[in-house]
Coordinates of C-alpha atoms in Angstrom, one line a residue:
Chain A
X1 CA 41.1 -10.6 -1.0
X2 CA 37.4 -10.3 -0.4
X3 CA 35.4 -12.2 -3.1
X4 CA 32.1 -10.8 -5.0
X5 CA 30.2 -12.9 -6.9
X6 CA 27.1 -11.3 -9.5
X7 CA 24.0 -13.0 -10.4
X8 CA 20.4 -12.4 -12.2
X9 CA 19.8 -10.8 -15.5
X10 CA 22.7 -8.3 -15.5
X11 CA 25.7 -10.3 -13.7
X12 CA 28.1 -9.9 -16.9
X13 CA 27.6 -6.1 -16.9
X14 CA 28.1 -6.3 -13.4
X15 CA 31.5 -8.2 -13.3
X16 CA 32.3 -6.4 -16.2
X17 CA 32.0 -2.9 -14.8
X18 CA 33.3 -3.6 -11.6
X19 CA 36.5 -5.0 -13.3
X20 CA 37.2 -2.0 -15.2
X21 CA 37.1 0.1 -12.2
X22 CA 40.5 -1.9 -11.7
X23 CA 40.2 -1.5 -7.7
X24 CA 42.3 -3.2 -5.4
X25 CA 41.9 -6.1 -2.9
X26 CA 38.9 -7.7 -4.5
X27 CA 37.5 -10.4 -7.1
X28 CA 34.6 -10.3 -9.0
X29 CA 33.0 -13.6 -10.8
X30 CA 30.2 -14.7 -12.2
X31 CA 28.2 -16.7 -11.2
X32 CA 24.3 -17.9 -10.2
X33 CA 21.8 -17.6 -6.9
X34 CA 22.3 -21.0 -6.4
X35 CA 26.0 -21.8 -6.3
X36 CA 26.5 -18.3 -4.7
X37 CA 24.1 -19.2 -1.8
X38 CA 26.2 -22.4 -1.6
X39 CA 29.4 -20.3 -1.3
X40 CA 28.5 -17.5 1.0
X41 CA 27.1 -20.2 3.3
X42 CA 30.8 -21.8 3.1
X43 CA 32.4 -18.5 3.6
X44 CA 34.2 -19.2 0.0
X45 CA 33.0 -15.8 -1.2
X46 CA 32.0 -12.7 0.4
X47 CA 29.3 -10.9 -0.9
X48 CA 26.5 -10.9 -3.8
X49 CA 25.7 -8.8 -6.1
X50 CA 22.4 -9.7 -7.9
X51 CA 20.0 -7.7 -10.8
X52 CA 17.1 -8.0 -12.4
X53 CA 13.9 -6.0 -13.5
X54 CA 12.9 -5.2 -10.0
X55 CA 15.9 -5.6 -8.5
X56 CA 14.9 -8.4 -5.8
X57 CA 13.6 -11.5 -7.9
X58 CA 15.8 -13.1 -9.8
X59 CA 18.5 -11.4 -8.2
X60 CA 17.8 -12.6 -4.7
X61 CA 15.2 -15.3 -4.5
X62 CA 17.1 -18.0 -3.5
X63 CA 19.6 -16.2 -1.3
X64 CA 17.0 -14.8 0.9
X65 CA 15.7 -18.2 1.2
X66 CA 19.0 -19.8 2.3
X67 CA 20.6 -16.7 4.3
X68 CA 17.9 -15.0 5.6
X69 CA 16.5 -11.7 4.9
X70 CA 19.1 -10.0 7.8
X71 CA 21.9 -10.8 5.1
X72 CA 20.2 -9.2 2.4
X73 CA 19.4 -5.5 0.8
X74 CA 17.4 -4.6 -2.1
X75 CA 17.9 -1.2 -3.5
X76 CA 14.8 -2.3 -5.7
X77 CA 15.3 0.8 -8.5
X78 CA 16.2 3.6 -6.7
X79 CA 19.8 4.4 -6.3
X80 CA 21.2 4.6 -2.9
X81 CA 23.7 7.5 -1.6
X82 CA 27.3 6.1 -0.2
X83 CA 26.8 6.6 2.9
X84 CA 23.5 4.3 2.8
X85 CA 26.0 1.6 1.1
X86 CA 28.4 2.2 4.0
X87 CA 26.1 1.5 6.7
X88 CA 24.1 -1.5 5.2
X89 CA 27.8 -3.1 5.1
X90 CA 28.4 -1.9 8.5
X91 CA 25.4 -3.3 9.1
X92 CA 26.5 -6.8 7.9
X93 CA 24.5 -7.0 4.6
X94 CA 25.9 -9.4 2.4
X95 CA 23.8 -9.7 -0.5
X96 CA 22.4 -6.7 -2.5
X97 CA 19.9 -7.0 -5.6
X98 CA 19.5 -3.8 -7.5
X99 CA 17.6 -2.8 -11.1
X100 CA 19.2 -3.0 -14.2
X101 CA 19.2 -0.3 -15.8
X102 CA 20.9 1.3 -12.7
X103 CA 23.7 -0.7 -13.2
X104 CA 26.5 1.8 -14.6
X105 CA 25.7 3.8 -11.3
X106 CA 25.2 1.4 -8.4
X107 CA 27.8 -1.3 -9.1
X108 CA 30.9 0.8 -9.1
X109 CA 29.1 2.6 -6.1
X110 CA 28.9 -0.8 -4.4
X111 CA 32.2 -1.7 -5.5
X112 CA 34.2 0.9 -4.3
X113 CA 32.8 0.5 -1.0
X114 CA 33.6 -3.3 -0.5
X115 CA 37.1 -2.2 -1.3
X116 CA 37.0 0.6 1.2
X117 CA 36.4 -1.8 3.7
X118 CA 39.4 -4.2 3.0
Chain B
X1 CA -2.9 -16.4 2.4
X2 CA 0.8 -15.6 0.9
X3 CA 0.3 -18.5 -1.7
X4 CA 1.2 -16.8 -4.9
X5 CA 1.9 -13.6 -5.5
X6 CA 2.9 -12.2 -9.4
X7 CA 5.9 -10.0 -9.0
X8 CA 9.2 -12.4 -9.3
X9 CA 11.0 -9.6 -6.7
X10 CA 8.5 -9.6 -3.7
X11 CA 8.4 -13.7 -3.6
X12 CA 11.5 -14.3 -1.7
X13 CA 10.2 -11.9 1.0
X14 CA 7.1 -14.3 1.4
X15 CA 9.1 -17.1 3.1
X16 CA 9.9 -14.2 6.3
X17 CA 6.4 -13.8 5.9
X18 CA 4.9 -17.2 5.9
X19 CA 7.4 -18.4 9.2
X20 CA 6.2 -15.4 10.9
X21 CA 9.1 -13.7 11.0
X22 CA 7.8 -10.2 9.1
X23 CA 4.8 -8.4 10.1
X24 CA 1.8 -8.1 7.1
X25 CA 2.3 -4.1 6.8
X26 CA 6.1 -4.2 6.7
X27 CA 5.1 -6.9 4.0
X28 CA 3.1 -4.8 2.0
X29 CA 5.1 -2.2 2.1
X30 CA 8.2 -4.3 0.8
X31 CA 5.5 -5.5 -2.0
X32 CA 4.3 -1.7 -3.3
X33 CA 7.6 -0.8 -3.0
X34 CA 8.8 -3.1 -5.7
X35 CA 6.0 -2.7 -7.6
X36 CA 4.9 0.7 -7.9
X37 CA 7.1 1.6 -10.6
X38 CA 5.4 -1.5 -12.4
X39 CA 2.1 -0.2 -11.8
X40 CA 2.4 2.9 -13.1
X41 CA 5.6 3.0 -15.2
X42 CA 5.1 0.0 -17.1
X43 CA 1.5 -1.6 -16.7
X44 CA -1.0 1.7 -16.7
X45 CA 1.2 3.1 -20.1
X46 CA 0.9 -0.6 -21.7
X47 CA -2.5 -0.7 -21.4
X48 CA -3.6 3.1 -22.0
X49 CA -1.7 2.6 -25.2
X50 CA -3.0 -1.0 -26.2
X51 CA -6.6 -1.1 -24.8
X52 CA -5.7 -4.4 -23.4
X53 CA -4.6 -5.5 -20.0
X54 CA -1.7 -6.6 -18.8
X55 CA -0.1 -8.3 -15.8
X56 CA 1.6 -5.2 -14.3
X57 CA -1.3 -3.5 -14.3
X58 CA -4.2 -6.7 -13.1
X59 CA -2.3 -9.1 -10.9
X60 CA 0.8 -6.3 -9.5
X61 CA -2.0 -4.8 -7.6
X62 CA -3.5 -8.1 -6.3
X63 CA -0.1 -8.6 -4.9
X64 CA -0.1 -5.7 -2.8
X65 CA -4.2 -6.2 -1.9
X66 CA -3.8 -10.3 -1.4
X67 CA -1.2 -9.4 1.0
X68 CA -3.0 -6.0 3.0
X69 CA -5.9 -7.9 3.6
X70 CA -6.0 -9.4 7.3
X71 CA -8.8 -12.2 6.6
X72 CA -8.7 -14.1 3.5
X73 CA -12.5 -13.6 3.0
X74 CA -11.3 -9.4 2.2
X75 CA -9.0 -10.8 -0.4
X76 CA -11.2 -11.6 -3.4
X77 CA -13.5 -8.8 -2.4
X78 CA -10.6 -6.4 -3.3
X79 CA -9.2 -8.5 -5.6
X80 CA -12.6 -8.0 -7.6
X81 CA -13.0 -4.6 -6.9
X82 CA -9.6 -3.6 -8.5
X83 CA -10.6 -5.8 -11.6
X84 CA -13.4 -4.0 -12.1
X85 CA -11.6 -0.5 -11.8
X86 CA -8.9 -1.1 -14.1
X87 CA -11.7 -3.2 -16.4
X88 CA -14.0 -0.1 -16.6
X89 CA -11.1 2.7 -16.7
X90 CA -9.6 1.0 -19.5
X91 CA -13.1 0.8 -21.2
X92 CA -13.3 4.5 -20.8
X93 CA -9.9 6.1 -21.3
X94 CA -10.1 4.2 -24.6
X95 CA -13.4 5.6 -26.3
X96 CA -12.3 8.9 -25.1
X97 CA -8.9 8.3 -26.8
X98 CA -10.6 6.9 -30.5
X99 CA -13.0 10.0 -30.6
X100 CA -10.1 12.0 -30.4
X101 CA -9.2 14.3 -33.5
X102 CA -5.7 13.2 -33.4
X103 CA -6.2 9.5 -32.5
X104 CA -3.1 8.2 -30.7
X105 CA -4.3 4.6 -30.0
X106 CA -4.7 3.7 -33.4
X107 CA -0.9 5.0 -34.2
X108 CA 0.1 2.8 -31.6
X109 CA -0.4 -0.2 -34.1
X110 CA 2.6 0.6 -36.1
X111 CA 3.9 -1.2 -33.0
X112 CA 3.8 -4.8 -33.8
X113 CA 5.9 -5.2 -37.1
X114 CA 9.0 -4.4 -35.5
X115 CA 8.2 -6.4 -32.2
X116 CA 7.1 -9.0 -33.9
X117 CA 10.4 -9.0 -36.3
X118 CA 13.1 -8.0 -33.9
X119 CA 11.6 -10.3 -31.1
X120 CA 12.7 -13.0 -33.5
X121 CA 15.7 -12.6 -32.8
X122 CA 16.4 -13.0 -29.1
X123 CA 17.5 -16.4 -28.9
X124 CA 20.0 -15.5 -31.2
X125 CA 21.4 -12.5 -28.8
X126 CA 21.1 -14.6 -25.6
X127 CA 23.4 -17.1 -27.4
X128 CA 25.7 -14.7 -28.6
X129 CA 25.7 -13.3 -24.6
X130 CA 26.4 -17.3 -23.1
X131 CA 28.5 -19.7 -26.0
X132 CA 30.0 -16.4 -28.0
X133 CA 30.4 -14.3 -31.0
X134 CA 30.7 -17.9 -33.2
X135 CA 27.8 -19.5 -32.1
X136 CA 25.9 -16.7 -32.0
X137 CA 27.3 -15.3 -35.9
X138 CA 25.8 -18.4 -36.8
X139 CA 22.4 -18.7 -35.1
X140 CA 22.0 -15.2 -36.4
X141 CA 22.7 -16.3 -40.0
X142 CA 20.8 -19.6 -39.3
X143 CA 18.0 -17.7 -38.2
X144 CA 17.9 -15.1 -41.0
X145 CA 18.0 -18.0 -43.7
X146 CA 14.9 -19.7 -42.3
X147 CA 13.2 -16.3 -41.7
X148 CA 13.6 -15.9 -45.7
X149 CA 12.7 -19.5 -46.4
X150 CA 9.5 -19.3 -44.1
X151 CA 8.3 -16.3 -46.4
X152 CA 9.0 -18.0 -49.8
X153 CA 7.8 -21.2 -48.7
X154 CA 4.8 -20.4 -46.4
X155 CA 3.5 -17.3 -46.8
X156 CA 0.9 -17.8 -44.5
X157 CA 3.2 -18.9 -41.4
X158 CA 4.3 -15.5 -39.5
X159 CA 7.8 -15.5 -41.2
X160 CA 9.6 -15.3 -37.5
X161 CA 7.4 -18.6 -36.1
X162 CA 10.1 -21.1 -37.0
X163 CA 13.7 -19.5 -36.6
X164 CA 12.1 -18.3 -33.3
X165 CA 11.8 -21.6 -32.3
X166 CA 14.9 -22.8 -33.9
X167 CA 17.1 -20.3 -32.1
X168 CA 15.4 -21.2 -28.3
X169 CA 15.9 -24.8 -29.1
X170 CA 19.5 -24.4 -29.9
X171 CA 20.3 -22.2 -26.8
X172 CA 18.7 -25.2 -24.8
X173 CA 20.8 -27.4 -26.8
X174 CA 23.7 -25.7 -25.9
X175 CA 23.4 -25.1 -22.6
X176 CA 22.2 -28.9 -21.6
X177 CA 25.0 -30.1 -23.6
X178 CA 27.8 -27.8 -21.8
X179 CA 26.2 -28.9 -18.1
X180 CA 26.3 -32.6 -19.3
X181 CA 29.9 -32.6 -20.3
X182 CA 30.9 -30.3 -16.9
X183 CA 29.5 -33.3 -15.0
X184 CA 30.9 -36.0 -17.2
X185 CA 34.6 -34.0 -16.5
X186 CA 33.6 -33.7 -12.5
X187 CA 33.0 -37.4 -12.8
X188 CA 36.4 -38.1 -14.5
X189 CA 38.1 -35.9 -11.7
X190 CA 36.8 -37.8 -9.0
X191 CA 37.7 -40.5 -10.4
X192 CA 41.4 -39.5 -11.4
X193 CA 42.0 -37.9 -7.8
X194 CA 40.7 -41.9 -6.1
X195 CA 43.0 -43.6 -8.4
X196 CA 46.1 -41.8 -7.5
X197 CA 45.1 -41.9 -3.8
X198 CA 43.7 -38.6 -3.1
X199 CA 40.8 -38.3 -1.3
X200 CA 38.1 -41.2 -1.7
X201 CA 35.5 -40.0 -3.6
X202 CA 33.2 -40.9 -0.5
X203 CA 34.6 -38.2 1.1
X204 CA 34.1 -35.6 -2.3
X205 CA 30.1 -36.8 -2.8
X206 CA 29.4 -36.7 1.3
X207 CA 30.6 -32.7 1.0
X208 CA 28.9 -32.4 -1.8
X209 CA 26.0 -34.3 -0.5
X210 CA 26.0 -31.7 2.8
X211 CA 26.2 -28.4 0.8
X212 CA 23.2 -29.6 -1.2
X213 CA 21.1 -30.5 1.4
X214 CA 19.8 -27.3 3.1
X215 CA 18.5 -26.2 -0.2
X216 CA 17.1 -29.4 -0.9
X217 CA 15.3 -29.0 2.9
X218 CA 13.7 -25.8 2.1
X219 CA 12.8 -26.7 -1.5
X220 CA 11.1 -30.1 -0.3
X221 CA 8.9 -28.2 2.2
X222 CA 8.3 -25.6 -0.5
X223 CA 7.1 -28.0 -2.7
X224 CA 4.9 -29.7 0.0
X225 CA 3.4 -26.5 0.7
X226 CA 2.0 -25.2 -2.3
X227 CA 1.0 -29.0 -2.8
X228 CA -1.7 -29.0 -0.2
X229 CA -3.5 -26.0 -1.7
X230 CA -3.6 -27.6 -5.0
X231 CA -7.1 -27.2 -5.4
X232 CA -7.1 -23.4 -5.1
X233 CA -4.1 -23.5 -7.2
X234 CA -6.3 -25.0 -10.1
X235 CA -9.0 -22.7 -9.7
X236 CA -6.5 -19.6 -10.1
X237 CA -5.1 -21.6 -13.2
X238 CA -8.5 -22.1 -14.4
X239 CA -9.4 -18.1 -13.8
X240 CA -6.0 -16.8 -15.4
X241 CA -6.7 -19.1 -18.6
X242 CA -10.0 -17.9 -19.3
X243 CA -8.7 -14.3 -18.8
X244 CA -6.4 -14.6 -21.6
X245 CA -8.6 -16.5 -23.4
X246 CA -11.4 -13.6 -23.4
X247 CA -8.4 -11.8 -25.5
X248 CA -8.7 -8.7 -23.5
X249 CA -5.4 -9.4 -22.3
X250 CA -1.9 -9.8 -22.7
X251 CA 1.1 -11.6 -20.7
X252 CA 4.2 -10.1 -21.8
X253 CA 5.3 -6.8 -23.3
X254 CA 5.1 -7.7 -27.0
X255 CA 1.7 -9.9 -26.6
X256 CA -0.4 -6.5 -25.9
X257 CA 0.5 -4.8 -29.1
X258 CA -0.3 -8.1 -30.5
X259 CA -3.9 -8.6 -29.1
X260 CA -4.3 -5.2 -29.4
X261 CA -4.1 -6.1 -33.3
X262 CA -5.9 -9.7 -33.5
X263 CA -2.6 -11.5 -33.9
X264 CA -3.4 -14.3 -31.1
X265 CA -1.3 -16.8 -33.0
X266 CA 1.8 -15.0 -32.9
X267 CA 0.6 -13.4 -29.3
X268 CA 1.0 -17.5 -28.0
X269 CA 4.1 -17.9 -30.1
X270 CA 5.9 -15.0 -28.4
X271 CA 4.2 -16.0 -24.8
X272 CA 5.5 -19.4 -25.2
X273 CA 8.8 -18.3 -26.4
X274 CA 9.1 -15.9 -23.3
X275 CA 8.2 -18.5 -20.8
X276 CA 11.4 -20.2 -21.2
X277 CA 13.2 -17.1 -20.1
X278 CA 11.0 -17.4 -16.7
X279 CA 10.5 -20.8 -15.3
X280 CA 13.6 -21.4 -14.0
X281 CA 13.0 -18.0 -12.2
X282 CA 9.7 -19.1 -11.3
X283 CA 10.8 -22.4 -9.7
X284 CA 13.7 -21.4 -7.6
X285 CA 11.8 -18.9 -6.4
X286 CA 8.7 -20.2 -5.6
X287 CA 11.2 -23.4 -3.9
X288 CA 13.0 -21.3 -2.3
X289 CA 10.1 -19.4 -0.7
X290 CA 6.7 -21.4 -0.3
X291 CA 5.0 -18.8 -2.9
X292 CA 3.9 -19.5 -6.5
X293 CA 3.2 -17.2 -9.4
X294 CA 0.0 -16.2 -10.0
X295 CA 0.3 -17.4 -13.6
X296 CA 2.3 -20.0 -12.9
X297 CA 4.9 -20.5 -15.3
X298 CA 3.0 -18.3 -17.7
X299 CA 2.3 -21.4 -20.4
X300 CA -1.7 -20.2 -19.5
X301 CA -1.2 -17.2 -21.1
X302 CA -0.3 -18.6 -25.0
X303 CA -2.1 -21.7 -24.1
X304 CA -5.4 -19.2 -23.5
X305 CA -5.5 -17.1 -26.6
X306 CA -5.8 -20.2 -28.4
X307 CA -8.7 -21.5 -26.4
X308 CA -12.1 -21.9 -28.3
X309 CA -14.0 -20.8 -25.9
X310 CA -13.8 -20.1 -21.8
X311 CA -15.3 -23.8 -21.0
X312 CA -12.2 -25.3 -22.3
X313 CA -9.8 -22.7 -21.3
X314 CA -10.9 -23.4 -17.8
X315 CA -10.1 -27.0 -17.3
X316 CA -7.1 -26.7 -19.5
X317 CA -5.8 -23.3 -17.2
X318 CA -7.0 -25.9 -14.2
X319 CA -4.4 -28.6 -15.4
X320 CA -2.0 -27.1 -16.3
X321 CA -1.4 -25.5 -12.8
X322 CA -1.9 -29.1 -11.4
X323 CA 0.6 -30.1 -13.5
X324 CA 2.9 -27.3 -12.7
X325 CA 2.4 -27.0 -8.7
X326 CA 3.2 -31.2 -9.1
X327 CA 6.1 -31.0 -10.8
X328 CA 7.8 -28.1 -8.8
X329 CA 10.3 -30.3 -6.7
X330 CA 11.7 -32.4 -9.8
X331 CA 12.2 -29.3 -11.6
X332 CA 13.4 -27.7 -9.0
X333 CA 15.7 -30.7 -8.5
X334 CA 17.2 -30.6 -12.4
X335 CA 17.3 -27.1 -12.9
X336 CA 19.9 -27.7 -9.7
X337 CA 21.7 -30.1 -12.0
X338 CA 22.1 -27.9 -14.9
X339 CA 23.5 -24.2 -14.1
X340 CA 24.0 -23.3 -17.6
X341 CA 20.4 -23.8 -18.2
X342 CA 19.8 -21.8 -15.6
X343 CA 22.2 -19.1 -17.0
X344 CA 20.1 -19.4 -20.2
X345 CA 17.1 -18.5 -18.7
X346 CA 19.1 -15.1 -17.6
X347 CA 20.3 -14.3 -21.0
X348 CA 17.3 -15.3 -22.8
X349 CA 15.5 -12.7 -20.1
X350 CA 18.3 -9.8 -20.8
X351 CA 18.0 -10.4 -24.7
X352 CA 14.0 -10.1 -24.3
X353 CA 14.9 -7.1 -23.0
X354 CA 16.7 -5.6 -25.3
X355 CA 15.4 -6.8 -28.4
X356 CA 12.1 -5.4 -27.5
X357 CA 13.5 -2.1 -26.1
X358 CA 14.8 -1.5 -29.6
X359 CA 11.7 -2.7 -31.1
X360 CA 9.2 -0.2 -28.8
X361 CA 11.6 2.8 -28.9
X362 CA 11.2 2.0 -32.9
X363 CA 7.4 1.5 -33.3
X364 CA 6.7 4.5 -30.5
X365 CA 8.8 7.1 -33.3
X366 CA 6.6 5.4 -36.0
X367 CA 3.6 6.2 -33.9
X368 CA 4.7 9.5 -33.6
X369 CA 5.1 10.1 -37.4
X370 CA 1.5 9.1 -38.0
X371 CA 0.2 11.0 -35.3
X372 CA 2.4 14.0 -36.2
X373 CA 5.3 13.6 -38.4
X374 CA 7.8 15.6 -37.2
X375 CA 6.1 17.2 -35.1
X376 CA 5.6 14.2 -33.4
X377 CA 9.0 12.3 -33.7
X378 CA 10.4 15.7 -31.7
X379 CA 7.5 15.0 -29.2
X380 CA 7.8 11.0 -28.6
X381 CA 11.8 10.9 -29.2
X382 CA 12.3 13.8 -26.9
X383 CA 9.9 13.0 -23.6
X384 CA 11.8 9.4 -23.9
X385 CA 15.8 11.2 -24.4
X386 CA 14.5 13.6 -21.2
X387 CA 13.4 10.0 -19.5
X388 CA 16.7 9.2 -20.1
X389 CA 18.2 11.2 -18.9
X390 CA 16.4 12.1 -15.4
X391 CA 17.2 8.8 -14.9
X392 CA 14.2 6.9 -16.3
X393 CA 11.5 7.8 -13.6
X394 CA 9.5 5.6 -16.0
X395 CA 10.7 1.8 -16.4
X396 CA 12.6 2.2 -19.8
X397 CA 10.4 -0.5 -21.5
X398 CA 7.3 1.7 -21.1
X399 CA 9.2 5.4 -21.5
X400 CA 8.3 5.2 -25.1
X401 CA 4.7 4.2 -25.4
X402 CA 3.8 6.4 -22.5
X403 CA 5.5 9.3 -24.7
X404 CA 2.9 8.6 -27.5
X405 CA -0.1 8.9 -25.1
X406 CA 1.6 12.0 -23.8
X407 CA 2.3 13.2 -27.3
X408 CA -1.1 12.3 -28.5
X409 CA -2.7 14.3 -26.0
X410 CA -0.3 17.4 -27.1
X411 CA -1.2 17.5 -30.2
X412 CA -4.7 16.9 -29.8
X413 CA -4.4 20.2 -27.3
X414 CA -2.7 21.6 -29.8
X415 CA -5.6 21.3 -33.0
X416 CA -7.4 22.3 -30.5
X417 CA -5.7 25.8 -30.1
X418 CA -5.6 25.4 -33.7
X419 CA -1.8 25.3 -34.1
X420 CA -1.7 21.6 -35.6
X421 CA -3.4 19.9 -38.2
X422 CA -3.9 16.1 -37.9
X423 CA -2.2 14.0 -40.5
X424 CA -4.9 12.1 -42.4
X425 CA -4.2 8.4 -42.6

């Protein structure tokens, strides 16, 4: 079961969405930057998925302080093809901030690729 | 310097910066990136349509300069230069626009009563979002009652000024009050799970003690960062106050419209209101990387347009960052303690959102329908539906006033090919 926690302005939406998509093989939960910092660093949860207005400060402020920027991607508010998704996770990016208003495209996009990877 | 920089979103890529670790152009580049769409999307439509500056468009820019320029001498230098641009631009674009025979900045006015109303009401929404339909049923009704109370009673008092603050109030309420009784039931565990001879609670608080401690390691030496430049910290609190006290600008989406009109009263309510949405934003991520906001937690901006004069606003702007910058770590340090207060500040950030989306959408048609009546709904309404739907090029919050100036200057190319007559007011 790989484990996705959301955070920043939009992280009901997020879970939301994600959950209606009704894929396999993963959980989605809220939660907040600093309890999912805590839990990435502890391996309890897998990746982040974090929103706001820009799409990097509330939604990743306090990871990228704690992880590391290698760890994380910010789509900002442009919306990235699959294969970009693909390789960022191939890549080892754990924690992804993205816009808003983007998020009816880029969460199921970002879902659906977690669960490709099992 | 990488001290402080405005845009919430390019902060936590300061830290790589600071410790070396990212180069200045790959920084700069990471900063325009996130802000471009500010710039231009959101701050230059603001203040075409207001006449009065804005954040986006004065301290976004700074950002990106603060951070290009190699020796900190260059900094203010362009710094200044860009506030003189925008100052005399503005200055400009706007008596063009008022000589104009259709006369699009004045229509823009028809902006503040629904701001000003609907904006009321976003404590009420980011309740509703965090405790629930029940709670939030009731705030709303709450909040309604004292609106109409406020307007029987005090007809002077901006109707909104008290159920705003009632509703923000209760949200903190709530949310302090769920965190207390979380820890209150971790406690209780704890002690349940000793008493029946599980683990010692030793054991539970030193795990606990280790998972807090690497954020409490980089938020310490945060905090003692930004502490040793306090002094230039004071002088940009000093320089923001007495910006917003000169009223020629305006911190948050609503507060232009506001200025715009004279309202500073209600400009600081809403400012003050907003800030709660922000400084738990603001101190995680200036803890978590080394870099402060350029206004702070933004309490300079309400605290400004109700400065007598600049004198004042300048050692009161001066303080209050003092105060601020000092009390980083133990806010830092509670906010830690109380998610849901945290979570607030998220809701309260989303509702601003979309109370005010609704509100700007609304008072950009009723610009349209003085500019142009029909004529000018199709215009406005339809330049924001094809934003929309290209998949807003333009930030959403700014789609709509941008579509005025864009109408405006339609129709005034239009009475100039003689197919439109401008509506007298």
């Amino acid at each position: 079961m790989t484990k996705i926690l959301t955070g920043g302005v939009g992280k009901a939406e997020v879970t939301e969405t994600v959950k209606k998509l009704g894929l396999d093989g993963i959980e989605i939960t809220v939660s907040n930057d600093m309890d999912a910092a805590m839990k990435l660093r502890g391996g309890q949860a897998d990746y982040f998925l974090g929103t706001c207005h820009t799409g990097a400060g509330a939604s990743l402020g306090v990871l990228v302080g704690l992880l590391g920027k290698p760890a994380c991607h910010t789509f900002g508010r442009s919306v990235p093809t699959e294969d970009e998704v693909n390789a960022l996770l191939a890549e080892g990016k754990k924690v992804f901030g993205f816009a808003i208003d983007q998020i009816d495209v880029i969460a199921p996009l970002m879902a659906r690729a977690i669960a490709a990877r099992g | 310097m990488a001290l402080a920089v405005f845009n919430d979103g390019v902060r936590p890529f300061m830290l790589d910066f600071i410790q070396g670790r990212s180069t200045r152009s790959a920084t700069t580049a990471v900063s325009f990136g996130l802000s471009a769409g500010f710039i231009f999307g959101l701050g230059a439509p603001m203040a075409l349509s207001t006449g009065v500056l804005n954040p986006w468009l004065v301290f976004l820019p700074t950002d990106i300069l603060g951070i290009l320029s190699p020796k900190k001498w260059i900094a203010p230098l362009l710094g200044g230069a860009w506030g003189a641009v925008v100052v005399f631009g503005l200055n400009g674009a706007n008596s063009i626009a008022h000589d104009l025979p259709v006369d699009f900045l004045t229509a823009l006015q028809q902006m503040s009563t629904p701001i000003l109303f609907l904006f009321t009401l976003f404590p009420v929404l980011a309740i509703t979002k965090q405790f629930g339909r029940l709670r939030g049923g009731i705030a709303a009704v709450v909040e309604l009652a004292l609106v109409v109370m406020t307007m029987k009673v005090w007809p002077d008092i901006f109707p909104g000024s008290i159920a705003m603050a009632v509703g923000v109030l209760t949200l903190i309420g709530f949310a302090v009050n769920k965190d207390l009784a979380q820890r209150k039931a971790d406690r209780a565990e704890a002690a349940k799970s000793a008493a029946a001879g599980g683990l010692p609670p030793e054991v539970k608080n030193g795990a606990g003690d280790d998972a807090e401690d690497p954020m409490a390691s980089l938020f310490g030496a945060s905090a003692l960062r930004l502490r040793r430049h306090l002094p230039l910290f004071m002088l940009l609190g000093a320089g923001v106050c007495v910006l917003a006290q000169s009223h020629v600008f305006g911190g948050g989406e609503a507060t232009s419209f506001l200025i715009a009109k004279g309202d500073y009263a209600e400009a600081a309510q809403v400012d003050f209101y907003r800030a709660f949405g922000f400084v738990p934003l603001i101190a995680t991520t200036a803890l978590a990387s080394g870099a402060y906001g350029i206004a702070g937690f933004t309490f300079v901006y309400p605290i400004g347009y109700l400065m007598p004069n600049p004198f004042i606003a300048a050692v009161v702007g001066a303080t209050v960052f003092a105060l601020e910058v000092l009390a980083l770590s133990s806010i830092g340090k509670v906010l830690g303690k109380l998610p849901s207060v945290r979570d607030s500040s998220e809701h309260l950030r989303s509702a601003i959102g979309d109370a005010l989306g609704l509100a700007i959408l609304f008072g950009s048609l009723m610009a349209a329908n003085v500019m142009g009546g029909g004529l000018g709904i199709l215009i406005v309404g339809g330049l924001y539906l094809l934003n929309e739907s290209m998949g807003r090029p333009v930030v959403r919050m700014a789609a709509a006033p941008a579509a005025v100036i864009v109408g405006g200057v339609l129709l005034n190319i239009l009475y100039w090919l003689d197919l439109f007559t401008p509506i007298k007011g």
